[in-house]
CSV table of C-alpha atoms in Angstrom, one decimal:
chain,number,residue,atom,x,y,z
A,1,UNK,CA,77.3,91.0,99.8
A,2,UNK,CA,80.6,89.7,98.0
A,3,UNK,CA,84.3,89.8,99.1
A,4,UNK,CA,85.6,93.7,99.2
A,5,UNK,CA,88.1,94.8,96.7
A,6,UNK,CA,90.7,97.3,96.7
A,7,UNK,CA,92.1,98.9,99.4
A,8,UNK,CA,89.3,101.4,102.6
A,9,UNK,CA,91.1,103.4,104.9
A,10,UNK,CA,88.4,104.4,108.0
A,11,UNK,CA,89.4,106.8,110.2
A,12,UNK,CA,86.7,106.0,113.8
A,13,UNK,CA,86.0,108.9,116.0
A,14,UNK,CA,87.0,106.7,118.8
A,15,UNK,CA,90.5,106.8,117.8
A,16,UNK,CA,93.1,109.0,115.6
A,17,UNK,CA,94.0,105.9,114.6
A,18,UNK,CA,93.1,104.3,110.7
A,19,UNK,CA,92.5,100.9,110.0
A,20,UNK,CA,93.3,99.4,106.7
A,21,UNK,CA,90.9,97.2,105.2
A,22,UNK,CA,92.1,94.2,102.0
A,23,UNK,CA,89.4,92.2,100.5
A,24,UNK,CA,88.9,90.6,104.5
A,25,UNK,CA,91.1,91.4,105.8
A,26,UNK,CA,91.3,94.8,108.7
A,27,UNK,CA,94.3,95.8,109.9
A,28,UNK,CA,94.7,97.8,113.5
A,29,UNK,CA,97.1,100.0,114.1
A,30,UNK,CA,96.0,99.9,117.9
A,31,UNK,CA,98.8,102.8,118.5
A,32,UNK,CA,101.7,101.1,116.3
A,33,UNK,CA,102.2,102.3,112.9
A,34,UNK,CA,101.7,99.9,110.1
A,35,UNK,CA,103.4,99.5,106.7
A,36,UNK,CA,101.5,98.6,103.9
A,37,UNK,CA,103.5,98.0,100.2
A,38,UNK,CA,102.2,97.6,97.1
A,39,UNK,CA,104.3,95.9,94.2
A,40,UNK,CA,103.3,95.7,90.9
A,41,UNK,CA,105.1,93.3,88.5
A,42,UNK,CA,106.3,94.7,85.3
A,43,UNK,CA,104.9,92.7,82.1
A,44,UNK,CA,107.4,93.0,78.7
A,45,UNK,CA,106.4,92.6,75.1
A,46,UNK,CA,108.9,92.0,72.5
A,47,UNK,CA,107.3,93.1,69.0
A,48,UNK,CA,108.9,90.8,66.1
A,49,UNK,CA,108.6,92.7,62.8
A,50,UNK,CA,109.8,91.2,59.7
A,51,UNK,CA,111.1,93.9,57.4
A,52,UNK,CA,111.8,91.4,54.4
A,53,UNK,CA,112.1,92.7,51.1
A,54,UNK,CA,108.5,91.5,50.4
A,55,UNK,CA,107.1,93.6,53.5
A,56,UNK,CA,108.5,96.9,51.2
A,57,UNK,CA,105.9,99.9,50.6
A,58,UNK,CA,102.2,100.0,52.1
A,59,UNK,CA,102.8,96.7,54.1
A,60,UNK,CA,105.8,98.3,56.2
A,61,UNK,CA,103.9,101.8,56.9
A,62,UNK,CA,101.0,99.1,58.0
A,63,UNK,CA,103.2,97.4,60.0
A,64,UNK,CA,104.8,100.7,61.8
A,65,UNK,CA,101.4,102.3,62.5
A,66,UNK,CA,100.5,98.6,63.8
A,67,UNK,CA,103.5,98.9,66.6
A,68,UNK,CA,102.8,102.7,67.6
A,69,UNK,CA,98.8,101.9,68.3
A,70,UNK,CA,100.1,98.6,69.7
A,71,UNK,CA,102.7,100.6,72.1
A,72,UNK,CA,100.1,102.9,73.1
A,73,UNK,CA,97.6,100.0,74.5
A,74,UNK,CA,100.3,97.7,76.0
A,75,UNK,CA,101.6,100.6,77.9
A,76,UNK,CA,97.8,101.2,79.9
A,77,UNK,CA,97.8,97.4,80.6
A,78,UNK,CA,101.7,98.1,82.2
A,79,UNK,CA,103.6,96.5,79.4
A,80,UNK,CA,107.1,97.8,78.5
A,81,UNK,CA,107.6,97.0,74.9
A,82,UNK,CA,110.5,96.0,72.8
A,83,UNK,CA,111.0,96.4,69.3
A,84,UNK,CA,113.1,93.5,67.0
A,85,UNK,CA,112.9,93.9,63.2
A,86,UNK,CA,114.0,90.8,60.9
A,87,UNK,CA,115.1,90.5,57.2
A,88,UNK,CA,118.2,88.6,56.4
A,89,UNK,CA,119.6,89.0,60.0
A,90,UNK,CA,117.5,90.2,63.1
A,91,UNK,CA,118.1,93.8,64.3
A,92,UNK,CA,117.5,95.0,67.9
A,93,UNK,CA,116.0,97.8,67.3
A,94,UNK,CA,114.4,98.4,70.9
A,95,UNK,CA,114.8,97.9,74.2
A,96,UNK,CA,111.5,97.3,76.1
A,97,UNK,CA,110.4,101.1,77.1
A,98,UNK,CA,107.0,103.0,78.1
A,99,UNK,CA,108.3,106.1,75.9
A,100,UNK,CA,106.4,106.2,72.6
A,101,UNK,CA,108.7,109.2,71.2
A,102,UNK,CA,111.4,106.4,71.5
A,103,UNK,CA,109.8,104.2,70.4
A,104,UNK,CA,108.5,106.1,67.1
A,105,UNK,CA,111.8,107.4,66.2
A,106,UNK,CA,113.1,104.0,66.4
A,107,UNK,CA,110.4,102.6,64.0
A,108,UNK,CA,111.3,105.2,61.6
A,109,UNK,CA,114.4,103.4,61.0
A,110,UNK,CA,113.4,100.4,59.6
A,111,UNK,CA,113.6,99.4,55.7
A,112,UNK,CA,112.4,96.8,54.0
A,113,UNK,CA,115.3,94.4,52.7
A,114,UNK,CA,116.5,90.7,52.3
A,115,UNK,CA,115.2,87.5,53.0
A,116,UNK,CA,113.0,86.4,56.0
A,117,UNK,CA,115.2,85.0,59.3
A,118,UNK,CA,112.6,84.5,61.6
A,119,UNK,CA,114.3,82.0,63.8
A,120,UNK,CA,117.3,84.7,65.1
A,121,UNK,CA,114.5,87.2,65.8
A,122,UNK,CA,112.7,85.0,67.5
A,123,UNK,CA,115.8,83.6,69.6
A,124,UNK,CA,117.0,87.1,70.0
A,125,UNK,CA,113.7,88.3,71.8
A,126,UNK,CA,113.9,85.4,74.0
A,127,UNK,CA,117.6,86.2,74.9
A,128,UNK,CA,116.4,89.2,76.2
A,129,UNK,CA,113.5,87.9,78.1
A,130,UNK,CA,114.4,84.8,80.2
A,131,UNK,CA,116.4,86.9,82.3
A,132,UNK,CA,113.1,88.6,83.5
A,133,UNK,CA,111.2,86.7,86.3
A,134,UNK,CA,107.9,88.6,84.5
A,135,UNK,CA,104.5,87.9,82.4
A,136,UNK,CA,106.6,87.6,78.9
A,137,UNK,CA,105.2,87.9,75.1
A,138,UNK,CA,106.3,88.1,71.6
A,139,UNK,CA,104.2,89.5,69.1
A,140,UNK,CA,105.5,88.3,65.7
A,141,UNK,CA,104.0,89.8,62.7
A,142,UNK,CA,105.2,88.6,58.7
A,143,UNK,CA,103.9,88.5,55.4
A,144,UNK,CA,105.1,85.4,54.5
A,145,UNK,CA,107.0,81.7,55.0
A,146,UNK,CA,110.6,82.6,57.7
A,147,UNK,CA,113.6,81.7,55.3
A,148,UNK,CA,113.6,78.0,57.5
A,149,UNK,CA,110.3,77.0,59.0
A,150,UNK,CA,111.7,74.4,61.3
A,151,UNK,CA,114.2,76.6,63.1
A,152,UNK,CA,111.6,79.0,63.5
A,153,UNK,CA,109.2,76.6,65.4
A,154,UNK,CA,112.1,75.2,67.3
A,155,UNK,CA,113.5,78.8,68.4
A,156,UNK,CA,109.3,79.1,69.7
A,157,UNK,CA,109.4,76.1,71.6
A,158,UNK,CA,112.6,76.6,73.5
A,159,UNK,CA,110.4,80.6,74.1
A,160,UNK,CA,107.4,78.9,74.9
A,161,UNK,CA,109.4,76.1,77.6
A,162,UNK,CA,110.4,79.2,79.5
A,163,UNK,CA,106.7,80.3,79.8
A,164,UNK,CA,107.0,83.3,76.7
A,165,UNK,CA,103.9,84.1,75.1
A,166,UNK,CA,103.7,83.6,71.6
A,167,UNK,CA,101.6,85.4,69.5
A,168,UNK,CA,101.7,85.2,65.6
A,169,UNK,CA,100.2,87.7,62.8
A,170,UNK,CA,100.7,86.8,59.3
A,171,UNK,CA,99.6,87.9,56.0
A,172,UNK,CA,99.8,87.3,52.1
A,173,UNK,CA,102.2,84.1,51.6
A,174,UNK,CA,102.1,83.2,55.7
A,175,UNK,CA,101.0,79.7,56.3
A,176,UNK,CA,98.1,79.5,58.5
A,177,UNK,CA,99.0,76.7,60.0
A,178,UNK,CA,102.5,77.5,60.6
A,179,UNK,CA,101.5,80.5,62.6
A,180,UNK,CA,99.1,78.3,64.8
A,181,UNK,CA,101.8,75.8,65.1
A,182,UNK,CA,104.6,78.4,66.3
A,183,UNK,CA,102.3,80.8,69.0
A,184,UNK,CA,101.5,79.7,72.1
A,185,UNK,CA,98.2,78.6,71.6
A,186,UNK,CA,96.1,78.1,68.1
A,187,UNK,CA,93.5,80.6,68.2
A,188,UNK,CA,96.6,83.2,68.8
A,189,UNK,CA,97.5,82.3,65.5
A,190,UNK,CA,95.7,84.7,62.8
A,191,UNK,CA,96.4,85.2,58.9
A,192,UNK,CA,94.6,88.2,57.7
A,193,UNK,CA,94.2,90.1,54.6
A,194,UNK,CA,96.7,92.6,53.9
A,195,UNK,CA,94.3,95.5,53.8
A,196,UNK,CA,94.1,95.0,57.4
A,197,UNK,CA,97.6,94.1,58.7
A,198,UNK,CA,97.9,97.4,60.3
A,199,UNK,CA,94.2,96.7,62.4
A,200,UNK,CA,95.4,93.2,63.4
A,201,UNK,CA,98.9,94.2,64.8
A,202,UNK,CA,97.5,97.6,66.7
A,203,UNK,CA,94.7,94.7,67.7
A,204,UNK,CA,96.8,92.2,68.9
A,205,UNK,CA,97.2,94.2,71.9
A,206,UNK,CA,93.5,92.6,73.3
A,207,UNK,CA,95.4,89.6,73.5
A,208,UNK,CA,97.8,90.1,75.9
A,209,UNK,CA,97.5,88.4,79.5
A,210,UNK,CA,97.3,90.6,82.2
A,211,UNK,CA,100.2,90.8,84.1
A,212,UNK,CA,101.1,89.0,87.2
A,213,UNK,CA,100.6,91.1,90.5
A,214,UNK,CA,101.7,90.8,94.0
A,215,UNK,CA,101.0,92.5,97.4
A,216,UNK,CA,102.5,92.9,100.3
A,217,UNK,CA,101.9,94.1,103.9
């Protein structure tokens, strides 16, 4: 038989006492009481949204549905998640949460304007998570070209250096290989077809690590 997982509690007739059994490992009260603590880290997701004037109409109400069915997955894998919207300036527009009416009021916000600065977005949503000693992604979704590729892809590497996930959804005018260039590894890099931007943002959701857990006894 293979390693035991999770946590047994056996109560023997022998004894009032319970033993606590880890993977291998028992634990005996033998008439002292023990302490066992479970911590479980807290993983954040920043979503990256660019509300450009070219993202007005269908693609926006793609990209809104996108971020609720998103939310509603990264919160059962214990992700808080963020919201940043970009156009000609970035906007925080959410702070990381696990409450989806917050969340869906604060989507309902956002308007399609302006030009396409990727780079402050991005550099915004990594302000916000360096500070945080946790499993760290941003999920940037576009429709096209950021208004200066170069400061985009530097803004990702100084995310990436500090151990941020990058992933990168991009449709119509989005450069393929740009995308692949600025998220953390190639294959999390996708342009799609617009008629399924909302599928691949809710989707993206399958890509995010697991987070980091610890226990202690």
């Amino acid at each position: 038989m293979g390693d035991k997982k999770g946590v047994e509690l056996i109560r023997t007739e022998q004894s009032s006492g319970i033993s606590v059994t880890i993977g291998n490992t028992k634990l005996k009260p033998q008439g002292h009481p023990i302490s066992v603590r479970f911590e479980k880290q807290i993983a954040y997701v920043y979503l990256v949204i660019d509300t450009s004037g070219s993202m007005v109409g269908d693609k926006l109400e793609q990209a809104k549905k996108g971020v609720i069915d998103f939310a509603k997955d990264a919160f059962r894998k214990e992700y808080m998640v963020g919201l940043i919207s970009f156009n000609t300036t970035a906007r925080h527009v959410c702070e990381p949460t696990y409450d989806i009416k917050l969340l869906q009021g604060r989507i309902r916000e956002m308007q399609a304007t302006g030009s396409t600065n990727m780079a402050e977005a991005i550099k915004m949503a990594h302000d916000h998570l360096k500070r945080l000693d946790n499993t760290r992604v941003i999920v940037i979704a576009t429709d096209g070209l950021p208004d200066n590729a170069q400061d985009a892809l530097r803004e990702g590497t100084k995310a990436k250096e500090d151990k941020i996930d990058i992933i990168t959804i991009g449709t119509d005018d989005a450069n393929q290989g740009f995308l692949k260039r600025l998220a953390t590894r190639a294959e999390l890099g996708k342009k799609v077809r617009r008629e399924v931007f909302y599928q691949a943002i809710s989707s993206a959701s399958n890509l995010l690590p697991p987070p980091r857990s610890i226990t202690k006894r």
